[in-house]
Coordinates of C-alpha atoms in Angstrom, one line a residue:
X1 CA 27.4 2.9 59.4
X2 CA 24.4 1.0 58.1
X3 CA 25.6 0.8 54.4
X4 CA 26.4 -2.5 52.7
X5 CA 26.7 -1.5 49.0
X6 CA 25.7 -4.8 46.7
X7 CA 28.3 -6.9 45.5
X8 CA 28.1 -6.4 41.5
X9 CA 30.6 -8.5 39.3
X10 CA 33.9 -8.5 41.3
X11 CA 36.8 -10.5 41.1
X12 CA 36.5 -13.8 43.5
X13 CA 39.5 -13.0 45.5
X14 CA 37.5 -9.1 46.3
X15 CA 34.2 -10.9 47.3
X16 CA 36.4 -12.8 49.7
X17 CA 37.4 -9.5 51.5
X18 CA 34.0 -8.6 52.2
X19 CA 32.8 -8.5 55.5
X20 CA 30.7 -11.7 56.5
X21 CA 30.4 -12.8 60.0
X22 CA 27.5 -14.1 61.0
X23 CA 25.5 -13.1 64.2
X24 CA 23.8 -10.4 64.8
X25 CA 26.8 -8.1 66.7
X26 CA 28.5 -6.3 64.1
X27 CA 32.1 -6.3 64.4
X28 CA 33.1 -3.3 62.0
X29 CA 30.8 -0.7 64.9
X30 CA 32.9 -2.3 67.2
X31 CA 36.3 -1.9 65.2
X32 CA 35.2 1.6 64.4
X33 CA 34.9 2.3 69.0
X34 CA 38.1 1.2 68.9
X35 CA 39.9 3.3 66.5
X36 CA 37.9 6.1 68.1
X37 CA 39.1 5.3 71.7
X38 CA 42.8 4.6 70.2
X39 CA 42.6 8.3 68.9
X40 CA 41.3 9.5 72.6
X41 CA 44.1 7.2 74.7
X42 CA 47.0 9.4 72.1
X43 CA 45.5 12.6 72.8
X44 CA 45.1 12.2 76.5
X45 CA 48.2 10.9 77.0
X46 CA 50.4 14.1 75.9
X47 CA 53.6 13.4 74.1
X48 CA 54.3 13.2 70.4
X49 CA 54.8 9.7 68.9
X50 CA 53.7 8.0 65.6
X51 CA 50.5 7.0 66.5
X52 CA 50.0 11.1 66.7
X53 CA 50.8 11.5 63.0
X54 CA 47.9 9.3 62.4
X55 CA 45.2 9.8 64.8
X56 CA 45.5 13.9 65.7
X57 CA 42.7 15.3 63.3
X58 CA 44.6 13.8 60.2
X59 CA 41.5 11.5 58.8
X60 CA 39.3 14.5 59.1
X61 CA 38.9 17.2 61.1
X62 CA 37.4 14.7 63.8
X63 CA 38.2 13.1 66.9
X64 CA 37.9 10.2 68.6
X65 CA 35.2 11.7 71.2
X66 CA 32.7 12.4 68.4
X67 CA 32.8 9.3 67.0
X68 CA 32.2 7.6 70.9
X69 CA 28.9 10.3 71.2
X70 CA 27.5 9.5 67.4
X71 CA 27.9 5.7 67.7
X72 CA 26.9 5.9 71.7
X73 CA 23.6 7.1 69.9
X74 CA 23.0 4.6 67.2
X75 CA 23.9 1.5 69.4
X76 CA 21.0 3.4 71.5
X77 CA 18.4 3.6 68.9
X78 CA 19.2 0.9 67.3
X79 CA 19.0 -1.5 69.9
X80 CA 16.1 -0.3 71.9
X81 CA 13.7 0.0 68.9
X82 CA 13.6 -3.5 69.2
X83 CA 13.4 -3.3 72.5
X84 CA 10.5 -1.2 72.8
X85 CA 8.7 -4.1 70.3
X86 CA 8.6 -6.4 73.6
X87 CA 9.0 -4.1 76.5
X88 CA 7.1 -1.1 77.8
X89 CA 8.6 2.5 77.4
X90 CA 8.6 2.8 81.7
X91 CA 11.3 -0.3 81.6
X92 CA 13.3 0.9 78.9
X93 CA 13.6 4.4 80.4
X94 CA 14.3 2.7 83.9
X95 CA 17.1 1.0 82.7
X96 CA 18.6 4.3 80.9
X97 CA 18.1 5.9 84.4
X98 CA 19.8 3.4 86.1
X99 CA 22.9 3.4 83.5
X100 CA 23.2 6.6 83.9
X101 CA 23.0 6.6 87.6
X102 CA 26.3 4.0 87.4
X103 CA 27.5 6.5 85.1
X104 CA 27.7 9.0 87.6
X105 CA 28.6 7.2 90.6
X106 CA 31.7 5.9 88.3
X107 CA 32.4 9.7 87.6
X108 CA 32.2 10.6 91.4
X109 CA 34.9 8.0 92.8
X110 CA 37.2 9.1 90.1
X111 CA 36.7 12.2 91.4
X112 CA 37.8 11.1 95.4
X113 CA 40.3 8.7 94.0
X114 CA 42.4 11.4 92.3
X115 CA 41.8 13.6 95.6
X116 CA 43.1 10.9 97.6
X117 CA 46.2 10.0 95.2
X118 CA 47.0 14.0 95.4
X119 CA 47.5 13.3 98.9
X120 CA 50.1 11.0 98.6
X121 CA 53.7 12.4 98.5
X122 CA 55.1 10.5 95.9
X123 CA 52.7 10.1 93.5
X124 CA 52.6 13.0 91.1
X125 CA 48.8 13.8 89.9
X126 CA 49.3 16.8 87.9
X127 CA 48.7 16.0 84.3
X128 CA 44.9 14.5 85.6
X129 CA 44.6 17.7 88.2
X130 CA 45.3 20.2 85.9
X131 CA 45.0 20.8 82.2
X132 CA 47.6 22.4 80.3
X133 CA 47.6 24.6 77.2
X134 CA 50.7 23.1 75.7
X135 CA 51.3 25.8 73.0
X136 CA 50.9 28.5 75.5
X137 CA 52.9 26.8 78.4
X138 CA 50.0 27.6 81.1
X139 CA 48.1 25.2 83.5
X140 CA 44.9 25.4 85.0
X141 CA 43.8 23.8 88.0
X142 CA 41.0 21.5 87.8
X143 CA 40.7 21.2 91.7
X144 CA 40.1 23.9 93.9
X145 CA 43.2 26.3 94.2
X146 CA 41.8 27.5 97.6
X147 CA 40.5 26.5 100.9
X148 CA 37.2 25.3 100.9
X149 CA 34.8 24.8 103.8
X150 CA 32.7 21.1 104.0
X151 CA 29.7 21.8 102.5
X152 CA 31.7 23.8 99.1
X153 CA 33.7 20.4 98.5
X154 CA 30.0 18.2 98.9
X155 CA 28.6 20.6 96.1
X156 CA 31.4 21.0 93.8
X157 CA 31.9 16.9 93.4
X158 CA 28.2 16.1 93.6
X159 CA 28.0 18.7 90.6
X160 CA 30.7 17.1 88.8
X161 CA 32.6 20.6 88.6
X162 CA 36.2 19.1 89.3
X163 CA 38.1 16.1 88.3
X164 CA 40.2 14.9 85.5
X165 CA 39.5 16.0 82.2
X166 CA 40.5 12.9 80.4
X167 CA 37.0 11.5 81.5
X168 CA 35.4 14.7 81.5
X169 CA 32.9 12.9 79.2
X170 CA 31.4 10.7 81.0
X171 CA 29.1 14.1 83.0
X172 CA 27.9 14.6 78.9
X173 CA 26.9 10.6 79.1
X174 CA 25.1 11.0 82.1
X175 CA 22.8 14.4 81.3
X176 CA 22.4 12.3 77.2
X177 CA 21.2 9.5 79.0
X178 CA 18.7 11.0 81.0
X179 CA 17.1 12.7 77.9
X180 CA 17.6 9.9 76.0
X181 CA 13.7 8.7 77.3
X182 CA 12.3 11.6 75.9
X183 CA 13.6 11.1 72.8
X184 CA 13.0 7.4 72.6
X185 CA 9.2 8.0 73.0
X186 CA 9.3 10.5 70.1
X187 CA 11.2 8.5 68.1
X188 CA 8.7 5.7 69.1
X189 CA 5.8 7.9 68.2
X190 CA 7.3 9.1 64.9
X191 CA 7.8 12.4 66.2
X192 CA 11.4 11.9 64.3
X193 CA 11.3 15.1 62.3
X194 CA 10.4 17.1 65.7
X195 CA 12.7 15.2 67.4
X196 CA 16.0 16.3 64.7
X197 CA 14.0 20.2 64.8
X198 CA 14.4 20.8 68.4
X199 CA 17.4 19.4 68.2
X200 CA 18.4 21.2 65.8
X201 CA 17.7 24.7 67.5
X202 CA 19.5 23.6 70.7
X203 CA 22.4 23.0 68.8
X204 CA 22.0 26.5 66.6
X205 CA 21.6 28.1 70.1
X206 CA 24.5 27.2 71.5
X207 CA 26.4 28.4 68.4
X208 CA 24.6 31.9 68.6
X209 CA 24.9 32.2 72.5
X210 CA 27.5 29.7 73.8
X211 CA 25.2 29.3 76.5
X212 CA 26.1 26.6 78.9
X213 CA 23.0 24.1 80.6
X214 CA 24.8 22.9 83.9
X215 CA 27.7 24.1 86.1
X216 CA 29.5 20.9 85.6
X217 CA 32.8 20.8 84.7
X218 CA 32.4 18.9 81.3
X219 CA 30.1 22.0 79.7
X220 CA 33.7 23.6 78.8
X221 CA 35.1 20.4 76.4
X222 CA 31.8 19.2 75.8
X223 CA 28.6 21.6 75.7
X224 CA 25.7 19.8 76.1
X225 CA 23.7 22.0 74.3
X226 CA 26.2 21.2 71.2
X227 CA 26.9 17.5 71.7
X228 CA 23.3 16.2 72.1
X229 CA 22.9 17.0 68.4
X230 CA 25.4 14.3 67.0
X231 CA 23.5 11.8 69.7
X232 CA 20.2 12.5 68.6
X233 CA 21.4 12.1 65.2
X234 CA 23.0 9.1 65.9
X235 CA 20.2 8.0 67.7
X236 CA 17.9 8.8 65.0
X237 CA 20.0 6.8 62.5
X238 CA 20.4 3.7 64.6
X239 CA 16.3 3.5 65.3
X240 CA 15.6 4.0 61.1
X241 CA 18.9 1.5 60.5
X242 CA 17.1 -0.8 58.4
X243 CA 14.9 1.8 56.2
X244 CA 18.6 3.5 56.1
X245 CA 20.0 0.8 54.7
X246 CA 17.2 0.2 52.2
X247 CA 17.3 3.5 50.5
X248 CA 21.4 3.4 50.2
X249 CA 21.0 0.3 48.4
X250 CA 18.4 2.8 45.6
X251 CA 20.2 4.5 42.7
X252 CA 19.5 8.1 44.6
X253 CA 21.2 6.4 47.6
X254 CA 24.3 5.3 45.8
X255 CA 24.5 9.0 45.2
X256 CA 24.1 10.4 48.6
X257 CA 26.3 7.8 50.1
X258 CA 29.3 8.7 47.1
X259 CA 28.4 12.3 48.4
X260 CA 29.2 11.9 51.4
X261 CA 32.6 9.7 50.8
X262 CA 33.9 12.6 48.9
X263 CA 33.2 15.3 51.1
X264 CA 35.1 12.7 53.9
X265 CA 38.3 13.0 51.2
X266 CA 37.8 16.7 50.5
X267 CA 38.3 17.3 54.9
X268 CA 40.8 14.6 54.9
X269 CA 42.8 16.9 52.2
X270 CA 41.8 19.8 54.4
X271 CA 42.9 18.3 57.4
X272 CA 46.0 18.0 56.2
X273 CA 47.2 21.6 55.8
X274 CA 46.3 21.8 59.6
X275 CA 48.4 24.8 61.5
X276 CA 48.9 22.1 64.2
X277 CA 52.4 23.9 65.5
X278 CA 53.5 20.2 67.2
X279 CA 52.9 18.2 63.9
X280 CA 56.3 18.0 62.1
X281 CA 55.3 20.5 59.0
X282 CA 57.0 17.9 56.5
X283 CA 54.0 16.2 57.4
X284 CA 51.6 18.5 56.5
X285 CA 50.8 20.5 53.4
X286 CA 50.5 24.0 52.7
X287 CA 48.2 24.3 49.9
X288 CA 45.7 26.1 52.0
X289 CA 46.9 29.6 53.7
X290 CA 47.3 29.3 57.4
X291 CA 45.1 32.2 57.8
X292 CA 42.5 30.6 55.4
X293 CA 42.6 27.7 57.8
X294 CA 42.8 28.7 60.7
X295 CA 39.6 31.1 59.6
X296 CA 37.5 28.0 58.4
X297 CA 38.5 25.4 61.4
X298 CA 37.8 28.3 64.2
X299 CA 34.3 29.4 62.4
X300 CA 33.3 26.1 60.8
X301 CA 34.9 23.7 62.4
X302 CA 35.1 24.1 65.8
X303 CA 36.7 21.6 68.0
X304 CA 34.3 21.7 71.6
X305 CA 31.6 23.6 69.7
X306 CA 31.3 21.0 67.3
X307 CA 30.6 23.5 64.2
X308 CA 29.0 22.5 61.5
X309 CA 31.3 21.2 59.1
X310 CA 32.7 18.8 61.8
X311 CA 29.5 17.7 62.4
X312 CA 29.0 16.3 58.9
X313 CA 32.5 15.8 58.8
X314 CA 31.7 13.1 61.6
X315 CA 29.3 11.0 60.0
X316 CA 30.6 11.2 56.6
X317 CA 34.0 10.1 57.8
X318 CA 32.1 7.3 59.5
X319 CA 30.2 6.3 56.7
X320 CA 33.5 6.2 54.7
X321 CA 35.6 4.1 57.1
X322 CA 32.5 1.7 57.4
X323 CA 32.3 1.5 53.8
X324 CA 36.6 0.4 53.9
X325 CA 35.8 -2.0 56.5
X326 CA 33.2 -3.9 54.7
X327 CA 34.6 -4.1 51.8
X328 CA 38.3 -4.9 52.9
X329 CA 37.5 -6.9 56.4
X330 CA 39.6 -10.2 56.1
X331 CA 42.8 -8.1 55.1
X332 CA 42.2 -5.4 57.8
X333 CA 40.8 -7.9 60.2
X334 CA 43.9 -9.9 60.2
X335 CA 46.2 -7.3 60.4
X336 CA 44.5 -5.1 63.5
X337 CA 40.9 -6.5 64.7
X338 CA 42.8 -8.9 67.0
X339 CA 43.6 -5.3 68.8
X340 CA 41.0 -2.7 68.0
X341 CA 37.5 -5.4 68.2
X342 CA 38.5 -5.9 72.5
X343 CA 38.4 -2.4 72.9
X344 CA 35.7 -1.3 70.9
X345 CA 33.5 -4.1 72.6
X346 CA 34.8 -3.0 76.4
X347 CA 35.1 0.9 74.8
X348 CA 33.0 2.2 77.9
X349 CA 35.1 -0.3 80.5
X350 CA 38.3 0.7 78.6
X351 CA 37.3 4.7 78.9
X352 CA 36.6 4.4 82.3
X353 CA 40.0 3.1 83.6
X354 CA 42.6 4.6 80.8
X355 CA 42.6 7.7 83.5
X356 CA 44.8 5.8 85.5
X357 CA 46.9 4.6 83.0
X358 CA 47.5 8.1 81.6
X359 CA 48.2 8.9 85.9
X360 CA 51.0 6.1 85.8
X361 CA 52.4 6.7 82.2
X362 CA 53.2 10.4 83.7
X363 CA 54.8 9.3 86.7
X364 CA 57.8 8.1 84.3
X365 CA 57.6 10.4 80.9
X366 CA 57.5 14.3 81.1
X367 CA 54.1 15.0 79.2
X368 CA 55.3 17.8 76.8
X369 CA 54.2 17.8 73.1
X370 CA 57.5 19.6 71.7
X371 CA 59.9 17.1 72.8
X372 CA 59.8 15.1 70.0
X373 CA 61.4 12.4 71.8
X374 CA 60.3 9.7 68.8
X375 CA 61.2 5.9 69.6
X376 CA 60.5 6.5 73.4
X377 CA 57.2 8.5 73.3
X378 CA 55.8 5.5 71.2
X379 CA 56.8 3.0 73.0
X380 CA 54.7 4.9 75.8
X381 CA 51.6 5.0 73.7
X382 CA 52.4 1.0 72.7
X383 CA 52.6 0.6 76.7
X384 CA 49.5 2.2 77.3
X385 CA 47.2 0.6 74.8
X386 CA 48.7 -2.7 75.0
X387 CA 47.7 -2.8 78.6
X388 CA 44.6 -1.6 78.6
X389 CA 44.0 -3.7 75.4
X390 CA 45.0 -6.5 78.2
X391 CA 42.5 -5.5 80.7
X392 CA 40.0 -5.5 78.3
X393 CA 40.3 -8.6 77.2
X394 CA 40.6 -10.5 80.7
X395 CA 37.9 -7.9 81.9
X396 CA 39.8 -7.1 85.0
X397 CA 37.3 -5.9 87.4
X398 CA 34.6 -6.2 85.1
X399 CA 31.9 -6.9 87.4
X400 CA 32.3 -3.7 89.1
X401 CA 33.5 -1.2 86.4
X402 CA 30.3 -0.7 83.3
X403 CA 30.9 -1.5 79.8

């Protein structure tokens, strides 16, 4: 994301494309938070429109959730390196502490709030009570199916072991941000090559033993054991931005970084003989055997284990789509940043409260994704993101709700 390739001999009207907006907030992150949480707000809300045919794995074998963890991370180093230059380590890890403590509190009432609206006769909570394989047809509760005594319900919500799983996430945000003093201090003590080790042997660990870290209910979408490696590599690419940047701008960088932009093609071209069975398959290619591909996503690419071609997959897709934006900003800025910059820069507000707009979008539309029910299952989507695109921008409740 740090890349700005030099601007050689170009033709006048090509320099003027390129991204220059001065300050120090980069607006391309934030347009890249927003295409991510565009691609989260389709998935979660279940019925097949056109945003789907562009956002459901077909950039990549990537989704939007990755890209919130990776860039989560390099906002985090980034930002508190220079931090660290003025403040002590004790204040930087107290604020973490008490982001994270928001974080959870946030998680708990939307935990009681959808108890409460499942009490209520005519609201119908299902599609954020229960997730639903759609190609199978079958639904699992994600509240208790069964009486439970007092002390059962205090333990299960104070463990974050129920509740939607459209914010599922935020329980992986919590447990990253606790850690994340740890890894700030060896990233502060150049411990950076330990740091990306252990790291890397929590993530291998998972892979060989799928072993799970807490009893929360996020650990099924989102093992922590897994995820932390994109956010400490994140992290660990925000804190070395600048020396980053440097050596891209080197001939051996130029390489790396053209590397890395045609291994994003190579899984975009990939991605598109995807087996998906709710993707129209005159959309998709078959150049690849389904078998083939359904071997390399399952042992290579895993969605929730994050395996390891998805991981590179992540940040060379990112790399890529940064590179686009800086080189094309005016056009692209014209056309969508009036939409996608709000959200990316209220991503975390905007997560938080898209629950409830995925809760009232199903009170009127039958989540199902093989009614292909076109023209009306976009305007849904168009509904949905245009008003939380709306709350974003007037921050509705902003002084209560964390961005």
């Amino acid at each position: 994301m740090a890349v700005q390739d030099t601007v050689l001999t170009e033709a006048p009207a090509a320099v003027s494309w390129r991204y220059a907006v001065p300050g120090r907030r980069d607006l391309r992150v934030d347009m890249l938070r927003g295409i991510a949480l565009v691609m989260m707000v389709v998935a979660h809300t279940e019925v097949m429109s056109v945003f789907n045919i562009f956002t459901w794995e077909r950039l990549g074998l990537t989704t939007g959730a990755e890209g919130f963890v990776i860039m989560a991370g390099f906002m985090l180093g980034m930002l508190n390196r220079a931090r660290l230059q003025k403040e002590y380590l004790l204040t930087v890890s107290y604020t973490l502490v008490r982001r994270a403590w928001k974080i959870y509190q946030v998680n708990i009432i939307i935990i009681l709030s959808m108890l409460l609206l499942a009490k209520i006769p005519f609201i119908n909570t299902f599609e954020v009570t229960h997730f639903t394989d759609r190609y199978a047809g079958i639904s699992y509760s994600l509240l208790p199916v069964t009486a439970q005594i007092r002390e059962t319900w205090f333990n299960i919500i104070l463990y974050l072991q129920i509740g939607p799983h459209q914010t599922q996430i935020l329980g992986l945000y919590v447990f990253l941000l606790l850690a994340s003093p740890l890894m700030l201090w060896m990233l502060s003590r150049g411990h950076v090559i330990w740091l990306l080790l252990i790291s890397l042997g929590l993530y291998v660990c998972y892979q060989l033993t799928h072993a799970r870290l807490t009893v929360s209910q996020f650990e099924f979408a989102f093992p922590l054991l897994a995820w932390q490696f994109i956010y400490v590599l994140g992290m660990s690419c925000g804190w070395y931005k600048d020396e980053l940047t440097s050596l891209a701008r080197l001939p051996f960088g130029h390489v790396v970084i053209g590397a890395m932009v045609v291994f994003a093609l190579v899984m975009m071209f990939i991605a598109q003989n995807h087996t998906n069975p709710f993707m129209p398959r005159a959309l998709m290619m078959d150049v690849i055997p389904p078998a083939d591909f359904n071997w390399f996503y399952r042992t290579l690419a895993a969605k929730n284990g994050l395996g390891p071609m998805r991981v590179l997959d992540d940040f060379c897709l990112i790399i890529t789509v940064y590179l686009v934006l800086s080189r094309f900003w005016t056009p692209i800025n014209r056309l969508v940043g009036w939409f996608l910059i709000p959200l990316g820069q209220h991503s975390l507000y905007t997560f938080i409260i898209h629950v409830y707009f995925v809760l009232i979008a199903s009170q009127f539309v039958h989540f199902d994704l093989w009614h292909q029910a076109w023209v009306t299952n976009t305007v849904v989507h168009v509904a949905v993101l245009m008003a939380l695109w709306l709350m974003a921008k007037y921050e509705v409740g902003g002084k209560f709700i964390p961005n």
